CSV table of C-alpha atoms in Angstrom, one decimal:
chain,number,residue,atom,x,y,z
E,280,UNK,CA,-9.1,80.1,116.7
E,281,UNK,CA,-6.6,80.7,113.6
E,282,UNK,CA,-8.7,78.9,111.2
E,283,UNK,CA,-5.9,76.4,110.9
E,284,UNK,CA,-7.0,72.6,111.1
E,285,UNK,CA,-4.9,69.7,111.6
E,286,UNK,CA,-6.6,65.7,111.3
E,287,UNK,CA,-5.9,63.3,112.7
E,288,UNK,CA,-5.8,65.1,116.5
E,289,UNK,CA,-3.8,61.7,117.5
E,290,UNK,CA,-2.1,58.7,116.0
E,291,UNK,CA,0.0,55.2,116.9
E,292,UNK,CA,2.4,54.0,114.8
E,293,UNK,CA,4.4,51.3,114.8
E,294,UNK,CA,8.4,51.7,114.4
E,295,UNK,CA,8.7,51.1,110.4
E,296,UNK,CA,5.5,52.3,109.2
E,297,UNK,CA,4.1,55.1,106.9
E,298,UNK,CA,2.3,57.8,108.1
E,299,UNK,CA,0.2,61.0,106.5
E,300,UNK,CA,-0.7,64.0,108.5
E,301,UNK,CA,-2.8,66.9,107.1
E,302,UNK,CA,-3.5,70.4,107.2
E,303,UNK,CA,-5.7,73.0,105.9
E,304,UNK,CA,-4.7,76.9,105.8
E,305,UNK,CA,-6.4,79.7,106.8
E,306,UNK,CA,-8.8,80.9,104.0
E,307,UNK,CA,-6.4,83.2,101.8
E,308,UNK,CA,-3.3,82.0,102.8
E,309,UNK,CA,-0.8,81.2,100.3
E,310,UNK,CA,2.4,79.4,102.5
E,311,UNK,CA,2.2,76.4,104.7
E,312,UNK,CA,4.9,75.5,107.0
E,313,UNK,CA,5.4,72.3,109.0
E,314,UNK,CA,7.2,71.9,112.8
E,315,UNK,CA,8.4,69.1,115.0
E,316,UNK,CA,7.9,69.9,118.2
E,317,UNK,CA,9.4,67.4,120.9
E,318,UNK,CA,8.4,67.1,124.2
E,319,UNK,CA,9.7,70.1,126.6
E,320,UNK,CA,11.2,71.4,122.8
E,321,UNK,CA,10.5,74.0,121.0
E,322,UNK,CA,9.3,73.8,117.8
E,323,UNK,CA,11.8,72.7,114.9
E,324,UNK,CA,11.1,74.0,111.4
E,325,UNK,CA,10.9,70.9,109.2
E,326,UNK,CA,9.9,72.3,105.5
E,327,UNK,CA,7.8,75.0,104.0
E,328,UNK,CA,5.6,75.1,100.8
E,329,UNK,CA,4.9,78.8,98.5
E,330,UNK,CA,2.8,78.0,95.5
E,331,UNK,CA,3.4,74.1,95.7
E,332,UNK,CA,6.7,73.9,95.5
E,333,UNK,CA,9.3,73.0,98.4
E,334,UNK,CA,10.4,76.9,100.0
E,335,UNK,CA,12.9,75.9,102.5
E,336,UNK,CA,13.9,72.8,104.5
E,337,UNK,CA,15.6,72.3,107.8
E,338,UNK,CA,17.7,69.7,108.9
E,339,UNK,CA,15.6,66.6,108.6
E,340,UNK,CA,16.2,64.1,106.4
E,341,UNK,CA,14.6,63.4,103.0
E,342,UNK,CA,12.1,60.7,104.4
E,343,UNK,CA,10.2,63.5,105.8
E,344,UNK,CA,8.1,65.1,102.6
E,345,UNK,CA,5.2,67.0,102.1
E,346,UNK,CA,2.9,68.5,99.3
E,347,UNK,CA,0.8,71.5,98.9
E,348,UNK,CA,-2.3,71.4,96.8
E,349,UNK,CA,-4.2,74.1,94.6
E,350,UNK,CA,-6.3,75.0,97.5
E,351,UNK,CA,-3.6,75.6,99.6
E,352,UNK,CA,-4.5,72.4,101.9
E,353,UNK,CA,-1.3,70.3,102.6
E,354,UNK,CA,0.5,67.1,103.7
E,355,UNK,CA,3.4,65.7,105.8
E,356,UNK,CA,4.0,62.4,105.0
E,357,UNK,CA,7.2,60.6,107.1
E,358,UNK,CA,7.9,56.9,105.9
E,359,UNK,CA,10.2,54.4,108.1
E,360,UNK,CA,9.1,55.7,111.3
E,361,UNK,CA,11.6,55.9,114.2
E,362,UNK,CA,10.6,56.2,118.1
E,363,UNK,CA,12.2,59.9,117.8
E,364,UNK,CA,9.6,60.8,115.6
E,365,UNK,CA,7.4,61.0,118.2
E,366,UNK,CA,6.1,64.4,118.4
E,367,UNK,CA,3.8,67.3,117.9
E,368,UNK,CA,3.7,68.3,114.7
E,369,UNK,CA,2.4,71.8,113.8
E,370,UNK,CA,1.1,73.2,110.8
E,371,UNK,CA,1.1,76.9,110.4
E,372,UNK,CA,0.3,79.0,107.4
E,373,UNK,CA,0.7,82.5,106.3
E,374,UNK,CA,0.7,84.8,103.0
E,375,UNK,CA,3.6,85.6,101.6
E,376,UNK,CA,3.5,89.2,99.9
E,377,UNK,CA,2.3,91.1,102.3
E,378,UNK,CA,3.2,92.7,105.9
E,379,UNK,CA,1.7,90.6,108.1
E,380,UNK,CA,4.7,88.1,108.4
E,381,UNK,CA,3.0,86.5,111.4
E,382,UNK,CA,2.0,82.2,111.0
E,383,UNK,CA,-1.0,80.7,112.5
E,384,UNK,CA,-0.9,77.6,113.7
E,385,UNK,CA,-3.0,74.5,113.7
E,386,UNK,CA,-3.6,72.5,116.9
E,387,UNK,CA,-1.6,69.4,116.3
E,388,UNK,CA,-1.5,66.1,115.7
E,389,UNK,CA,0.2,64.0,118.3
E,390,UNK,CA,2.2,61.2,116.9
E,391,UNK,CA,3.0,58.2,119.0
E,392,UNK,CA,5.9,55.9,117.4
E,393,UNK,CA,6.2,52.4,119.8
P,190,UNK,CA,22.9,80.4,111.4
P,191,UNK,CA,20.3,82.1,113.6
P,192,UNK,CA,19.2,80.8,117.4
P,193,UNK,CA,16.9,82.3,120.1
P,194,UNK,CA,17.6,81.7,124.0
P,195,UNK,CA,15.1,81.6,126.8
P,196,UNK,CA,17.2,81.4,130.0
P,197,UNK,CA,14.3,80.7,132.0
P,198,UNK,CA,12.4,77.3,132.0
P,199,UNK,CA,10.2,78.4,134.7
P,200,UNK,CA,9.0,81.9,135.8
P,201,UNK,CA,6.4,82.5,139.0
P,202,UNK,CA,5.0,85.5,139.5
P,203,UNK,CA,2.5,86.2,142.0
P,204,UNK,CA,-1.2,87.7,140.6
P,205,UNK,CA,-1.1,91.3,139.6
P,206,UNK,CA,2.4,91.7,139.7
P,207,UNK,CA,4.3,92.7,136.7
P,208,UNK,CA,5.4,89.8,134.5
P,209,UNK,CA,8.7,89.2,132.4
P,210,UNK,CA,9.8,87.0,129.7
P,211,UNK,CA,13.3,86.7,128.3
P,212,UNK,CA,14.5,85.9,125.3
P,213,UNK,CA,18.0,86.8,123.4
P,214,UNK,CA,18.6,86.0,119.7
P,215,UNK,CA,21.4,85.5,117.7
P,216,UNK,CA,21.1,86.4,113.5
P,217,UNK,CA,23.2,87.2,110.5
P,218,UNK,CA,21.1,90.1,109.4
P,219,UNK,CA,17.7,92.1,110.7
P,220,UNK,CA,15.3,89.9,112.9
P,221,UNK,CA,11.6,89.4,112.7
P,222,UNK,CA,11.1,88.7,116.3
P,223,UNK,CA,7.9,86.5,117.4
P,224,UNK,CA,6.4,85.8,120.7
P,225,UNK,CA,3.4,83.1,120.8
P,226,UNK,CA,1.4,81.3,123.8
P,227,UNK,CA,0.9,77.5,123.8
P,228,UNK,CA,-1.9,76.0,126.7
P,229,UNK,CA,-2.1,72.2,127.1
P,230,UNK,CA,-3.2,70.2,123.8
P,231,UNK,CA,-3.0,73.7,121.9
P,232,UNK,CA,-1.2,74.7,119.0
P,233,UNK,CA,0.5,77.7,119.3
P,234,UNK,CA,-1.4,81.2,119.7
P,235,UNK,CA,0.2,84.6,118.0
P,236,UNK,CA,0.7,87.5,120.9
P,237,UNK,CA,3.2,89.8,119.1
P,238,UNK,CA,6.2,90.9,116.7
P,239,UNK,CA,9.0,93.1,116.1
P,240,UNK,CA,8.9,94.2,112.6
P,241,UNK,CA,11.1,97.5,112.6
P,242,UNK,CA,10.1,100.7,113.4
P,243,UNK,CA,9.1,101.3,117.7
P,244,UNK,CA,10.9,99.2,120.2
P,245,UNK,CA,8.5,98.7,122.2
P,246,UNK,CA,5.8,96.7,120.4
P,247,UNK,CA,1.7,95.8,122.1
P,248,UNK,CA,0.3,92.8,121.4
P,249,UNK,CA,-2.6,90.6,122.5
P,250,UNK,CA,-4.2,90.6,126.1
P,251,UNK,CA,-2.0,92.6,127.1
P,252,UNK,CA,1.0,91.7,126.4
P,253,UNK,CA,4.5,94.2,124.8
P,254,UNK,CA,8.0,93.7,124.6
P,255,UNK,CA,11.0,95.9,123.9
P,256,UNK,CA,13.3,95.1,120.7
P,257,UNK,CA,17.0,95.6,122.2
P,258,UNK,CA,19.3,95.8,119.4
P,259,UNK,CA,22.7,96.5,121.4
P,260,UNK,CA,21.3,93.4,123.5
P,261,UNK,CA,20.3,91.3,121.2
P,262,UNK,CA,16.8,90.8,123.4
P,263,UNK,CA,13.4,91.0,122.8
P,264,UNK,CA,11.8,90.1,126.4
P,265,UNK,CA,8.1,89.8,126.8
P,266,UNK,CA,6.3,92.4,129.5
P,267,UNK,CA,3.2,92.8,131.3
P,268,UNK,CA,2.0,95.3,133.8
P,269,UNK,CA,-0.2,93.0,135.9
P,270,UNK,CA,-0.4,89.3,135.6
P,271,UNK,CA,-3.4,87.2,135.5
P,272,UNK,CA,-4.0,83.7,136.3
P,273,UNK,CA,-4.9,82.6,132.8
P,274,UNK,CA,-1.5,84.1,131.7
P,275,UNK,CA,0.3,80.6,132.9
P,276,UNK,CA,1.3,78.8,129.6
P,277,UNK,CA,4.3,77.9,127.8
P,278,UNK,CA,5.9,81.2,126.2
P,279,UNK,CA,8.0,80.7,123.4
P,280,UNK,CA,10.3,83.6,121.5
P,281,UNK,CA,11.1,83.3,117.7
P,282,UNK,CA,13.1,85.1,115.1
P,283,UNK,CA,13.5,84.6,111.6
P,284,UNK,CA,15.6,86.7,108.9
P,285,UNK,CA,14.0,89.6,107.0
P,286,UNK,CA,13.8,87.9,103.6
P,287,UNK,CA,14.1,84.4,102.1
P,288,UNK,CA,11.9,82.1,103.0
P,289,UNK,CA,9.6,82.3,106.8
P,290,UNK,CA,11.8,79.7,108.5
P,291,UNK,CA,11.0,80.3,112.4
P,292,UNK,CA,13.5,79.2,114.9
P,293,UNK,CA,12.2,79.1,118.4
P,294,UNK,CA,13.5,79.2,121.7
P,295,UNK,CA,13.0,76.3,123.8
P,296,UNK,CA,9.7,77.9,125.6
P,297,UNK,CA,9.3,79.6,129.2
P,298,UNK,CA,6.4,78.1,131.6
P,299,UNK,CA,5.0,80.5,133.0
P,300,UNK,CA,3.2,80.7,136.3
P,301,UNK,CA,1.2,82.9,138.0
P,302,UNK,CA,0.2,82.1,141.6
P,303,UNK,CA,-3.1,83.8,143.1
């Protein structure tokens, strides 16, 4: 185990809605990193967080967002949903500053869109 | 721009023979290269990386691979596959600074047959 959680494991939404996924970093880390990963895809790098503040973004658009909080614990949130959001997203986090490099990830949550 | 490609969707090996991956990158600059595991309903589990220094790198439960600069590949090895080796392998690379954007390939299942 990485140490990395992810809640809720699974969720339904319906095409329109709002939805919040969460993540908590393995103790010490200082970087969180969020990833869509479709089915039979490989993961897709959606944003990154250092200290708070926004470290890198990959082509999805801005109603994907996320926040990272003092204690390192963070948030995806995705409004309007479309049925292509339906995914696996991943959390992973890592520390920056040092020479490890490597990111652990969390389990998942499983996002249903219908 | 940077991409990873894992010609092989599927590889079947039969028990205790040796195993290998592939995986070919494409980056403007030195690579961090990446290999990690995903089983069903996981998130994805670290095995190795390519930092710099020795090609040939050792990582978890046995696993190595060989850093080919002139080939641009960074295949995943094993002297003697094991039943729990079948999962979903997937190669990743990312640029040597800026931010820890990981691009992954599209993921190798792997199979090993007793």
């Amino acid at each position: 185990e990485t140490g990395v959680t992810q809640s809720p494991t699974h969720l339904i939404k319906t095409r329109g809605q709002q939805v919040t996924l969460r993540c908590s970093s393995q103790s010490g880390h200082n970087t969180v990193s969020w990833y869509q990963q479709a089915l039979g895809q490989g993961p897709q790098f959606i944003f990154q967080y250092y200290r708070e503040e926004e470290n890198g973004r990959g082509n999805f658009p801005p109603r994907f967002s996320g926040l990272q909080f003092p204690n390192y614990s963070s948030e995806l949130n995705v409004n309007a949903l479309e049925l292509d959001d339906s995914a696996l997203y991943l959390c992973a986090s890592s520390l920056i500053g040092t020479r490890t490099h490597e990111q652990y990830f969390g389990p998942g949550t499983r996002l249903t869109v219908t | 721009a940077q991409s990873v490609a894992q010609p092989e969707d599927q590889v079947n090996v039969a028990e205790g023979n040796p195993l290998t991956v592939k995986c070919t990158y494409s980056v403007s600059g030195n690579p961090y290269l990446f290999w990690y595991v995903q089983y069903p309903n996981r998130g994805l589990q670290f095995l190795l990386k390519y930092i710099t220094g020795d090609n040939l790198v050792k990582g978890s439960y046995g696993f190595e691979a060989e850093f080919n600069k002139s080939q641009t590949s960074f295949h995943l090895k094993k002297p003697s596959a094991l039943v729990s080796d079948s999962a979903l392998y997937f190669c990743a690379v990312r640029l040597n600074f800026g931010n820890e954007k990981l691009t992954f390939g599209t993921g190798t299942r792997l199979t090993i047959i007793p």
